[in-house]
Coordinates of C-alpha atoms in Angstrom, one line a residue:
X16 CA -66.4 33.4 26.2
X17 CA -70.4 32.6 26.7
X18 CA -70.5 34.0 22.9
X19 CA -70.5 30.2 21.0
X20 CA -68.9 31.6 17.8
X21 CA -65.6 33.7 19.9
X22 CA -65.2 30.5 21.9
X23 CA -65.3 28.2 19.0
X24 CA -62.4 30.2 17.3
X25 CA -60.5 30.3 20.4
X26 CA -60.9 26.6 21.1
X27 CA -59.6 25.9 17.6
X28 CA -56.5 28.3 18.2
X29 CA -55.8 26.3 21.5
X30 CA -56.0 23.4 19.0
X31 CA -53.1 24.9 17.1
X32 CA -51.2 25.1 20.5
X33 CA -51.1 21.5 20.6
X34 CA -50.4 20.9 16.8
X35 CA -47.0 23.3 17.4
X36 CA -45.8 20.7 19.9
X37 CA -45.9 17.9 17.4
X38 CA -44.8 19.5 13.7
X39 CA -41.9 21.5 14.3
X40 CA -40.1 18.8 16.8
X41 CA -41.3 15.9 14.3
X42 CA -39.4 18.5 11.5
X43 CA -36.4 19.6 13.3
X44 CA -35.6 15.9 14.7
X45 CA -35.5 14.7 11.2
X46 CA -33.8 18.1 9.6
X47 CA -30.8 17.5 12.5
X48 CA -30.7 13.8 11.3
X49 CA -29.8 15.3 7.8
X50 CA -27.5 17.6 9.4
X51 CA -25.6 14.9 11.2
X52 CA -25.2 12.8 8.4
X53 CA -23.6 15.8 6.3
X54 CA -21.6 17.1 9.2
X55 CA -19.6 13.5 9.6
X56 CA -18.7 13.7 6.4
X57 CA -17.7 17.2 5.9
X58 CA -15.3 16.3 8.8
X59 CA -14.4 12.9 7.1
X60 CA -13.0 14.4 4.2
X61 CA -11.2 17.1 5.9
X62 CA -9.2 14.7 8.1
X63 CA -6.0 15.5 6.5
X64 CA -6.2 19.2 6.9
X65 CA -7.4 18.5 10.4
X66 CA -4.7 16.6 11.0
X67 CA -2.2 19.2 9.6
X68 CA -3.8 21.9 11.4
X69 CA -3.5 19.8 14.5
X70 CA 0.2 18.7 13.5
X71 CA 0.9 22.9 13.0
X72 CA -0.2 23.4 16.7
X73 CA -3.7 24.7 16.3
X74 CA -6.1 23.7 19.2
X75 CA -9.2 21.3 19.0
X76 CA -11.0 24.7 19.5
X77 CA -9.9 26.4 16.9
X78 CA -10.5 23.5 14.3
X79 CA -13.7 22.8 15.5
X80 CA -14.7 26.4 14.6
X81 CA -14.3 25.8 11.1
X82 CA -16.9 23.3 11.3
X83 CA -19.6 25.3 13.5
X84 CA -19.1 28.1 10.8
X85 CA -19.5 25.0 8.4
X86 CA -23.1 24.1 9.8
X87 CA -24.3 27.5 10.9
X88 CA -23.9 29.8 8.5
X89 CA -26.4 28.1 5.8
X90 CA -28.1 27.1 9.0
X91 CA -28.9 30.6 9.6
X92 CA -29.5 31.5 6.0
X93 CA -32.5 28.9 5.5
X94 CA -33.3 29.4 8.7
X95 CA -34.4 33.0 7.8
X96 CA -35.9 32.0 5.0
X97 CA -37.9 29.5 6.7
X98 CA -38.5 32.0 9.1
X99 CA -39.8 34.4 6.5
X100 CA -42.1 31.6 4.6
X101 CA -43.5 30.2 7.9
X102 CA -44.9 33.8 8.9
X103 CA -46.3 34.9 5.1
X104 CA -47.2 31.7 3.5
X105 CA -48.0 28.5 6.1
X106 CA -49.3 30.9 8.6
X107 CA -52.0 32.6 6.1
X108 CA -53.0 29.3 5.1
X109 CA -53.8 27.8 8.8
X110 CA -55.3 31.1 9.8
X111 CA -57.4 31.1 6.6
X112 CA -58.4 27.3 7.4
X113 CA -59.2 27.6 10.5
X114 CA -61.3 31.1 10.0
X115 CA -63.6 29.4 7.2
X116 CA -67.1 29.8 8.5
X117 CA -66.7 33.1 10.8
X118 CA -66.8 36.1 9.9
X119 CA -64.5 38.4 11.3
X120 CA -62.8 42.2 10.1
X121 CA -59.5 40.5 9.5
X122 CA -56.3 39.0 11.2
X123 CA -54.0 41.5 13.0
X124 CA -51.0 39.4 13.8
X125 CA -48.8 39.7 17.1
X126 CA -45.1 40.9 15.9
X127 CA -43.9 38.0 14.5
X128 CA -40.1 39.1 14.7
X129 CA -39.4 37.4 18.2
X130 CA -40.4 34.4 16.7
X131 CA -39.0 34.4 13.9
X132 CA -35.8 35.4 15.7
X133 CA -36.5 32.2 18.1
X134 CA -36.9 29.9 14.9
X135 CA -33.6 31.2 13.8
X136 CA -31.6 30.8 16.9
X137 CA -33.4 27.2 18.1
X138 CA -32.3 26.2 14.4
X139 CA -28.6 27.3 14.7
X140 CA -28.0 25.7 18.5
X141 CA -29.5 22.2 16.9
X142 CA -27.1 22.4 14.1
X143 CA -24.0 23.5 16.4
X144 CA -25.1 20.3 18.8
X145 CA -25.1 18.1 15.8
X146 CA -22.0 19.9 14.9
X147 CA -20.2 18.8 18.2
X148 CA -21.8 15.0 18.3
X149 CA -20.1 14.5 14.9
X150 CA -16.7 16.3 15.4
X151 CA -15.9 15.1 19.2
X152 CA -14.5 11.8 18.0
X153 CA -12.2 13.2 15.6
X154 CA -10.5 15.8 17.7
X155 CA -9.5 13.4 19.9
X156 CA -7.7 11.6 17.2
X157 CA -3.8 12.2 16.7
X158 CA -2.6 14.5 14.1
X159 CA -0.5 10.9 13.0
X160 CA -4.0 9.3 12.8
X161 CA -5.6 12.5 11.2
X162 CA -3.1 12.3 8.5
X163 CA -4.2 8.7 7.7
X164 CA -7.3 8.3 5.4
X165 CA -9.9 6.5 8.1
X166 CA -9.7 2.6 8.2
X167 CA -12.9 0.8 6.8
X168 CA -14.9 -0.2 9.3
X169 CA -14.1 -3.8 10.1
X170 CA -16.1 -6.5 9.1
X171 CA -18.1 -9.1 11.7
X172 CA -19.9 -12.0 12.3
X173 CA -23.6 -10.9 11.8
X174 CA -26.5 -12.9 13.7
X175 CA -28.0 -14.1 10.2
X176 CA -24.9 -16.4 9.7
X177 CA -25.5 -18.4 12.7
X178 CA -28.5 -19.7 11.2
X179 CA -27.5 -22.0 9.1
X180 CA -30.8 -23.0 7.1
X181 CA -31.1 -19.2 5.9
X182 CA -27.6 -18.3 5.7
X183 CA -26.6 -21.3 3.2
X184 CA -29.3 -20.3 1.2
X185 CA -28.6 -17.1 0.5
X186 CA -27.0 -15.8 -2.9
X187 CA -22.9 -14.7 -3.1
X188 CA -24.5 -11.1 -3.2
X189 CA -27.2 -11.3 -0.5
X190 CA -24.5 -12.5 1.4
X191 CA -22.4 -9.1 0.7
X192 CA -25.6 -7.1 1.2
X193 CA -26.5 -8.3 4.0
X194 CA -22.9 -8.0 6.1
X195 CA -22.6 -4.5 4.3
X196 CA -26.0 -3.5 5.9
X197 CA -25.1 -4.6 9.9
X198 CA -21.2 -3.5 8.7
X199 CA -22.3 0.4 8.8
X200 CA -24.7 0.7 11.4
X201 CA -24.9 4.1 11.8
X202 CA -25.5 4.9 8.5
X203 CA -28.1 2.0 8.4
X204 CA -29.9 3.7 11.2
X205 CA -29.9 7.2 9.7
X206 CA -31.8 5.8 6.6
X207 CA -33.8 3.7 8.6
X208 CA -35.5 6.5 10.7
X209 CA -34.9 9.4 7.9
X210 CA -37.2 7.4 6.0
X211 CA -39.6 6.6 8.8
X212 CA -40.0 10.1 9.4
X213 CA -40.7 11.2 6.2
X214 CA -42.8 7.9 5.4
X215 CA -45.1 9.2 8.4
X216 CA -45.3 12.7 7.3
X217 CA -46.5 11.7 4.2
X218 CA -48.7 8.4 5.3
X219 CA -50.0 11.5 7.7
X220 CA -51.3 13.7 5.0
X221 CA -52.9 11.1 3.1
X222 CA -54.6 9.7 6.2
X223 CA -55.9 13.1 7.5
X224 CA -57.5 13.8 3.5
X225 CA -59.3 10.7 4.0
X226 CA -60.7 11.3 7.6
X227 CA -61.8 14.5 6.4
X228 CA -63.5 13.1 3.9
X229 CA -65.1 10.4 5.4
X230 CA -66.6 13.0 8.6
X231 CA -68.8 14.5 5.6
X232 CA -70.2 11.0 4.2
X233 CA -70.4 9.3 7.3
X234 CA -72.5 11.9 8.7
X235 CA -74.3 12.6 5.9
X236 CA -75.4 9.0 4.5
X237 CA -75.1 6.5 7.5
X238 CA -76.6 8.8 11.2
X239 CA -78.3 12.1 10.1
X240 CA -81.3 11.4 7.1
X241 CA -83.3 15.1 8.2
X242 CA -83.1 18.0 6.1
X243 CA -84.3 20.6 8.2
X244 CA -85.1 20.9 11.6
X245 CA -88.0 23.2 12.7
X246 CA -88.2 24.6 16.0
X247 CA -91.1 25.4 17.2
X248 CA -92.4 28.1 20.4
X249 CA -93.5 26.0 23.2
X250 CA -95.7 29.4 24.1
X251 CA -97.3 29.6 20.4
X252 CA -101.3 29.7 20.2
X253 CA -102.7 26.6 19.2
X254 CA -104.1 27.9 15.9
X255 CA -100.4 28.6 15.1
X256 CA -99.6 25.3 16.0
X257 CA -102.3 23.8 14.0
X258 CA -101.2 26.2 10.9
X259 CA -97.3 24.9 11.0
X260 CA -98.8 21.2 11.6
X261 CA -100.8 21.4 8.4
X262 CA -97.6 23.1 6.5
X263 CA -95.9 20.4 7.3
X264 CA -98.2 17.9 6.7
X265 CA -96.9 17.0 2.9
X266 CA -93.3 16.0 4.2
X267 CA -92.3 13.4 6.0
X268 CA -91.3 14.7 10.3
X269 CA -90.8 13.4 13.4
X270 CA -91.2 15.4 16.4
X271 CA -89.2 15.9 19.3
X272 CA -88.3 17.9 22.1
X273 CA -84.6 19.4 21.5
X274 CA -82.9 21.5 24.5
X275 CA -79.5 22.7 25.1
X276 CA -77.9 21.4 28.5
X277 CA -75.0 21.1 30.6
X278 CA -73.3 18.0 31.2
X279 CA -71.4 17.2 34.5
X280 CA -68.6 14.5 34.6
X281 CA -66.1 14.1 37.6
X282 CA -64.1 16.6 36.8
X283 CA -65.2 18.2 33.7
X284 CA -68.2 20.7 32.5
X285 CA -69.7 20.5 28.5
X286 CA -72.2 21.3 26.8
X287 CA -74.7 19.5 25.0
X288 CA -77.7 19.1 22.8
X289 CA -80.8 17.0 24.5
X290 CA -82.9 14.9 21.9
X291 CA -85.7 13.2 23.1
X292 CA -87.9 11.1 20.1
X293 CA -91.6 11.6 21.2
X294 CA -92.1 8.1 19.7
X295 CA -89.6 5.6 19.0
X296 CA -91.4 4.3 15.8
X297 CA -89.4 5.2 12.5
X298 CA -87.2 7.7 14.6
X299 CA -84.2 5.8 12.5
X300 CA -85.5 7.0 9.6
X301 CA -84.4 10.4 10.6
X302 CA -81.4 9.8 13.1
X303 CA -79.7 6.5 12.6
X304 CA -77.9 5.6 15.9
X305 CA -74.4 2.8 15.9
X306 CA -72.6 2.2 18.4
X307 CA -68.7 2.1 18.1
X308 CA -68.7 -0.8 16.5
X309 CA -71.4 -0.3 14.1
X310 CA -74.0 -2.4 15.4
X311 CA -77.2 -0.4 15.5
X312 CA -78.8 1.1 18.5
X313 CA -82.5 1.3 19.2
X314 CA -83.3 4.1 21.3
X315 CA -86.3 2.4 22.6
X316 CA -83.8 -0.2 24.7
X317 CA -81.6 2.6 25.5
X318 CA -81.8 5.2 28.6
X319 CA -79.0 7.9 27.5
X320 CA -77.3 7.1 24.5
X321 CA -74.3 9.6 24.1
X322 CA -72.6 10.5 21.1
X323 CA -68.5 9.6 21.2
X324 CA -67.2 13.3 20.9
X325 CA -68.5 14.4 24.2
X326 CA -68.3 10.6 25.9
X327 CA -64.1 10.9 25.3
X328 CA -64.4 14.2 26.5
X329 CA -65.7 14.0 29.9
X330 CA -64.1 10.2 30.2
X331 CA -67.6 8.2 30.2
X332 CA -68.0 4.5 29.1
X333 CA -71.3 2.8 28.4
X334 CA -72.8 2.2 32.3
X335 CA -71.4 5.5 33.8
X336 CA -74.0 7.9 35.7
X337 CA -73.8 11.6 34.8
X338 CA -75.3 14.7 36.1
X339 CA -77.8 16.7 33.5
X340 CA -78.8 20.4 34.1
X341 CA -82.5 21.0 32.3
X342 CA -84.7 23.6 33.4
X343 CA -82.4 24.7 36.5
X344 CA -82.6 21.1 37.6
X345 CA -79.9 18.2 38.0
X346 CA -80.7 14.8 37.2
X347 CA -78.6 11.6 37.5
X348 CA -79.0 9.6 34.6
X349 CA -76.6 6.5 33.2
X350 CA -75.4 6.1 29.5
X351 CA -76.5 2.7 28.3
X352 CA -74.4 3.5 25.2
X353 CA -72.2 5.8 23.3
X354 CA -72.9 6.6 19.5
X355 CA -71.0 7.0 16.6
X356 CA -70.9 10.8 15.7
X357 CA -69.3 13.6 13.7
X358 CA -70.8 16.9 13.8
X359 CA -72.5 18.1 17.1
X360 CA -72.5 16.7 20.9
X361 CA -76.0 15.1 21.7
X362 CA -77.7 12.7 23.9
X363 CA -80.7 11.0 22.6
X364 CA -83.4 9.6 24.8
X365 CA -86.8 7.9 24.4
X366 CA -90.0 9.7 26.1
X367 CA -90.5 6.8 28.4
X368 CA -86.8 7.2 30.3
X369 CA -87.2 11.0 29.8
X370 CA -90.3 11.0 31.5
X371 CA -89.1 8.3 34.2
X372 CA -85.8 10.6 35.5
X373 CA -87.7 13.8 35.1
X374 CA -91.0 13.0 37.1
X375 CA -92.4 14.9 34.0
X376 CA -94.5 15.3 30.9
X377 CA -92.4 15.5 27.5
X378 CA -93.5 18.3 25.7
X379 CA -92.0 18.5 21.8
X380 CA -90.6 21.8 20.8
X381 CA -89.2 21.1 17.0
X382 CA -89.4 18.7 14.6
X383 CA -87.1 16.9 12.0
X384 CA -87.8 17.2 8.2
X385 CA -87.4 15.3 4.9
X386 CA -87.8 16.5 2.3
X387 CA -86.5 19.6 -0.4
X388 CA -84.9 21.6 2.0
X389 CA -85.6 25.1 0.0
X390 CA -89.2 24.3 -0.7
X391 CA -89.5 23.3 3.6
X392 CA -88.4 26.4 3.9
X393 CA -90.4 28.5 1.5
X394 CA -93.8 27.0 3.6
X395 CA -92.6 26.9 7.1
X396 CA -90.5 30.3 7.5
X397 CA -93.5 32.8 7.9
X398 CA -95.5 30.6 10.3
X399 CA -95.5 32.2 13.6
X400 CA -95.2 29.3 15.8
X401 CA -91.6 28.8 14.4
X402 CA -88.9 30.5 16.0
X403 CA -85.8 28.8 14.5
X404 CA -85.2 26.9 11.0
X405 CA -81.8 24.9 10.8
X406 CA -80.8 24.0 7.3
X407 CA -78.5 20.3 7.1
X408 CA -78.0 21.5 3.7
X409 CA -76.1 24.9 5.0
X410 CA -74.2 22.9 7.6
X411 CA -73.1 20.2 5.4
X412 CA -71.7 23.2 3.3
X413 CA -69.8 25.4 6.2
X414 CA -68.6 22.0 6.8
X415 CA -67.0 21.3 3.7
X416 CA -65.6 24.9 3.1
X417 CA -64.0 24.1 6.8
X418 CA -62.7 20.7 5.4
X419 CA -61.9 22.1 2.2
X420 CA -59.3 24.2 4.0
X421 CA -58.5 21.8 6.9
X422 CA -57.4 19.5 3.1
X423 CA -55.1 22.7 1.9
X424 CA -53.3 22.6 5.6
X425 CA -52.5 19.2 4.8
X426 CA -51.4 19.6 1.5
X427 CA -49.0 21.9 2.3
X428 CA -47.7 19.7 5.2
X429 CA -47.2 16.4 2.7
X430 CA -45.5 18.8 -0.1
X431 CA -42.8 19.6 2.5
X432 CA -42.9 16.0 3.9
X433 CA -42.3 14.6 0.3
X434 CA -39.2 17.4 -0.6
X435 CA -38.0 16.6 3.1
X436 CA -38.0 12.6 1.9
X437 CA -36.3 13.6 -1.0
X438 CA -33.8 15.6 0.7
X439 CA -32.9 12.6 3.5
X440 CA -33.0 10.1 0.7
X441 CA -30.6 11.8 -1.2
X442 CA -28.3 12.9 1.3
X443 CA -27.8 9.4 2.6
X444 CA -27.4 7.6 -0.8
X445 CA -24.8 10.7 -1.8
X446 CA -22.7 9.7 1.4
X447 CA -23.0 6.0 1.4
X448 CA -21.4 6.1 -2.7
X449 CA -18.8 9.3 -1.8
X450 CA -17.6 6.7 1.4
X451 CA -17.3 3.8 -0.4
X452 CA -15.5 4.8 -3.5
X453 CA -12.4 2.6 -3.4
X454 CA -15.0 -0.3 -2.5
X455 CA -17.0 0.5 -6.0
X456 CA -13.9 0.7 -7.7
X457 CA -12.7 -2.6 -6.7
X458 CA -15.7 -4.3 -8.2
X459 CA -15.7 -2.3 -11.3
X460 CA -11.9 -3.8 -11.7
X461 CA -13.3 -7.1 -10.8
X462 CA -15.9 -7.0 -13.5
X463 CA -19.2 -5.6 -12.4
X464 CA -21.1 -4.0 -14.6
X465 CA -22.5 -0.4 -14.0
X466 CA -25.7 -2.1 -13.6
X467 CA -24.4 -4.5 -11.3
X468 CA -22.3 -1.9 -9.4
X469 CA -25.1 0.2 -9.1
X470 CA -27.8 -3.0 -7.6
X471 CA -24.8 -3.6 -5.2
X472 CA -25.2 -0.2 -3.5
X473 CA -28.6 0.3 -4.1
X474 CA -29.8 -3.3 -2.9
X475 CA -28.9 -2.4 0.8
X476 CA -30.8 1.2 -0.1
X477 CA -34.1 -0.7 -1.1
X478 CA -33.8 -2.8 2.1
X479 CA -33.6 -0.1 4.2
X480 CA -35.9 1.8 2.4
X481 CA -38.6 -1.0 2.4
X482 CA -37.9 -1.6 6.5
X483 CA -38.4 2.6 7.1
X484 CA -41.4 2.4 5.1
X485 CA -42.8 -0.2 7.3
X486 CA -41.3 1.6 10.3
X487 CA -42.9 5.0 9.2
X488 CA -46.2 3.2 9.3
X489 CA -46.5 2.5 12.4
X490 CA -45.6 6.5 13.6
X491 CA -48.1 7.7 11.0
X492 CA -50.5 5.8 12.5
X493 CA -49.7 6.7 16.0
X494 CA -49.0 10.5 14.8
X495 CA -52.7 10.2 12.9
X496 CA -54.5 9.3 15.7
X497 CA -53.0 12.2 18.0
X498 CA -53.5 14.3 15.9
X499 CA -56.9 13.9 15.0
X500 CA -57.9 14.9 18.7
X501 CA -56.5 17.6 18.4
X502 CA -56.9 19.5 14.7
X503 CA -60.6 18.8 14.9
X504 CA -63.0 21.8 15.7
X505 CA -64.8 21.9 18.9
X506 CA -67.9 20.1 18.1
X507 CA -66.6 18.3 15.1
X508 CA -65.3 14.4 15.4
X509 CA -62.9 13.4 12.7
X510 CA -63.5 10.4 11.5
X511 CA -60.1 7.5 12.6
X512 CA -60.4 4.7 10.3
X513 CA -57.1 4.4 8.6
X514 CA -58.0 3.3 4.4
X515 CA -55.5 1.4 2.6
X516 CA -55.2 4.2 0.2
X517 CA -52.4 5.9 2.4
X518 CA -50.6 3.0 3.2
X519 CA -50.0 2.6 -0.8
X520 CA -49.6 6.2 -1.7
X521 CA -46.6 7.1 0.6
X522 CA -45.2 3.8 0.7
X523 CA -45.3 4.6 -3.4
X524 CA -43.9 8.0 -2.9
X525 CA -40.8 7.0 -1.1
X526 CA -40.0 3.8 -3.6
X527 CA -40.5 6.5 -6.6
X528 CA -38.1 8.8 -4.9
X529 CA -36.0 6.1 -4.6
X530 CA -36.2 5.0 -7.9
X531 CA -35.4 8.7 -9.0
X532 CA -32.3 9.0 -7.1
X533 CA -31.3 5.2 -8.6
X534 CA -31.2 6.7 -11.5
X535 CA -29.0 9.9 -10.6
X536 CA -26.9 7.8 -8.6
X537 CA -26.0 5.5 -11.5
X538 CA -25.0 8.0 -14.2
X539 CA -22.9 9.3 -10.9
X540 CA -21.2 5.4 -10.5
X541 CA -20.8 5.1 -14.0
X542 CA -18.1 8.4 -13.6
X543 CA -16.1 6.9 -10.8
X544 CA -12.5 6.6 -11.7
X545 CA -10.9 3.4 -10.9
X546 CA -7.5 4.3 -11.2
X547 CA -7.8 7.5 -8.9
X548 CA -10.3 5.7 -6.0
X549 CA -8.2 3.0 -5.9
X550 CA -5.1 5.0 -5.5
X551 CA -3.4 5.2 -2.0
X552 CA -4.1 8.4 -0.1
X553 CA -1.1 8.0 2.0

């Protein structure tokens, strides 16, 4: 584990620990919302056969097996499939993601059949518990009551008609709409949080895309200006000294002393990356420090200034003292301020406070560089006073291969979000017009129009689409920001400004696959037959 480049890798697999708690539950809470929605149908329509069964002496045991054979056995066969997809295609892609920028001989993985056997069996116990929250009701019922087709649910009072002002105001239809939507609660809440979840899936995706790309920019054109960094060996003859000095000469630098230390908080051990300026004059022309709310920082006015990566992770606020390990020594020192940062831990310090809390002499050891990277290069790399060279330009570029992949990842979680929304959607709107079909019919013989038939159903849809939407929001947001702890790289801060972008883009999604199933639903409506819905079934 003292090898950076195993522990990196290993931290980002512990990262995947933590995104397997949040994924799968997020997926299987709204996959058992589709299921319970289907189920209480399926058993709906079979009332009458439940009811003769019952009436013929069968047991509630024995009907309900019917429906757990129902529910499990495509349960089990996508389950297996899932199974199957999850191990050869969405594993490769994470593992591929979050290899980009080691090199390694290849990934042997751990049998994957217990898993995939777990996946399979968690998937058919969910569906047989949704099986027996939507069937308990009815096998209490009497087989006299079974053979009855189900009453309407009665219509009430709503809280929107005891205000007046509103209430009076509203149109005949609103007025429908509105009792229809508190009429069916159930229902109401399926689609409500069906369409959450998959609104913050998606609002998710797009969020994370735009995170990602902000890290690079931010980094890149607002805190770090330098194109190389050259270190240099504090034990180096002067005449080498003088040599790499006077290569150097034609670009613009800024020298410093750079050192890799350990940080002590209360609890808590991390490593860290020690900048001190040798002179405070133009060092923002090479490292521009803001604070987290984007005021600049001057180092000269600072003692510590922290960057925010390492500040959240050993819990330190602007005015906490920490313990510093340089050269086998521990010093106290306080953070006067933490910094707005993305790639890296550091702590920058001025050579006056250095100086102060060390009792020493600041000597430099590297220095930053602007200028054509490849050219800095070409002049500095055979001087013998340098010992390391550190390209921005090749760090910027593992960087974006990681980001480019960390971007596939989330592709591939938004394609599933969106065919997950489309599958909720569509579910819900197919049972809301199979339960209501003697209700449709009546307006059609009253003289709606298709179009007007179709509004009548689909208004309360579009309501309860718009309200999940807004609903979904908020989770993506919350899911966004969790998440974001967690998916990023050990020494990488993903940037947590949400854009507007997302907000449109899957709010857009879920209105167009709304819009979509409209339009199924209507040549569907425009079938109904008036004479055989309105029909009595006893």
């Amino acid at each position: 584990r003292d090898n950076e480049g195993i522990n990196t890798y290993y931290q980002n697999s512990l990262n995947m620990d933590e995104l397997t708690k949040v994924f799968p539950t997020f997926f299987y809470l709204v996959a058992m919302l589709v299921t319970l929605t289907t189920m209480k149908r399926f058993i709906d329509e079979q009332r009458t056969i439940n009811g003769t069964l019952k009436a013929l002496g069968y047991s509630n045991k024995q009907i309900s097996q019917r429906f757990y054979l129902y529910g499990i056995i495509p349960t089990f066969i996508g389950s297996i499939i899932g199974a199957i997809i999850g191990r050869f295609v969405v594993a490769e892609v994470i593992i591929k993601a979050y290899s980009s920028g080691f090199a390694n001989l290849g990934i042997d993985y751990v049998n994957p059949l217990p898993y995939m056997v777990f996946a399979v069996i968690l998937s058919s116990l969910l569906v047989a518990l949704t099986v027996f929250l939507s069937s308990k009701e009815t096998l209490k019922e009497s087989p006299a009551a079974l053979l009855l087709p189900k009453s309407p649910d009665p219509g009430k009072k709503i809280v929107l008609e005891k205000i007046k002002p509103i209430w009076k105001r509203l149109s005949f239809l609103q007025k429908i709409t509105s009792r229809n939507l508190f009429r069916y609660k159930s229902r109401m809440f399926m689609t409500l949080f069906g369409v959450a979840g998959c609104t913050a899936l998606t609002f998710f995706g797009f969020a994370m895309i735009d995170s990602i790309k902000d890290t690079i920019n931010l980094q890149k054109d607002m805190i770090s200006h330098y194109d190389v960094i050259a270190v240099v060996d504090e034990k180096a003859k002067d005449s080498d000294i003088n040599s790499f000095n006077k290569k150097i000469k034609p670009y613009k630098s800024h020298p410093i002393r750079m050192e890799d230390v350990k940080l002590k908080g209360d609890d808590k051990t991390r490593e860290a990356s020690l900048v001190v300026a040798d002179s405070t004059d133009a060092f923002d022309s090479f490292i521009s420090l803001y604070d987290l709310k984007r005021n600049p920082i001057k180092l000269d006015g600072e003692e510590a200034v922290m960057t925010e990566k390492i500040a959240e992770a050993l819990k330190l606020a602007p005015g906490d003292t920490i313990k510093l390990s340089y050269k086998d020594k521990t010093y106290d020192f306080t953070i006067s301020n933490i910094a707005e940062n993305y790639t890296g831990n550091y702590i920058y310090m001025d050579k006056e406070k250095f100086e102060a809390i060390t009792g020493g002499k600041l000597t430099t050891n590297a220095s930053y560089l602007i200028g054509d990277a490849d050219q800095i290069i070409e002049d500095i790399e055979d001087e013998s006073a340098v010992n390391a060279i550190i390209n921005s330009t090749v760090i910027y570029a593992s960087i974006d291969v990681l980001m480019a992949n960390l971007n596939l990842v989330i592709g591939v979680i938004t394609l599933i979000s969106v065919m997950l929304a489309l599958v909720v959607l569509y579910n819900l709107i197919n049972i809301n017009v199979s339960e209501r079909k003697r209700e449709l019919a009546t307006i059609k013989v009253l003289g709606f129009y298709p179009k007007e038939v179709t509004s009548y159903i689909f208004r309360e849809i579009f309501i309860l689409t718009i309200l999940g939407i807004i609903l979904g929001y908020f989770l993506g947001i919350a899911m966004f920001r969790y998440i974001i702890d967690v998916v990023a790289p050990r020494d990488i801060l993903l940037a947590y400004r949400v854009h507007l972008a997302p907000f449109l883009y899957s709010g857009l999604i879920t209105i167009a696959i709304s819009i979509a199933l409209l339009l199924i639903v209507h040549n569907k409506l425009k079938k109904i037959d008036m004479a055989e819905a309105m029909s009595s079934g006893e």
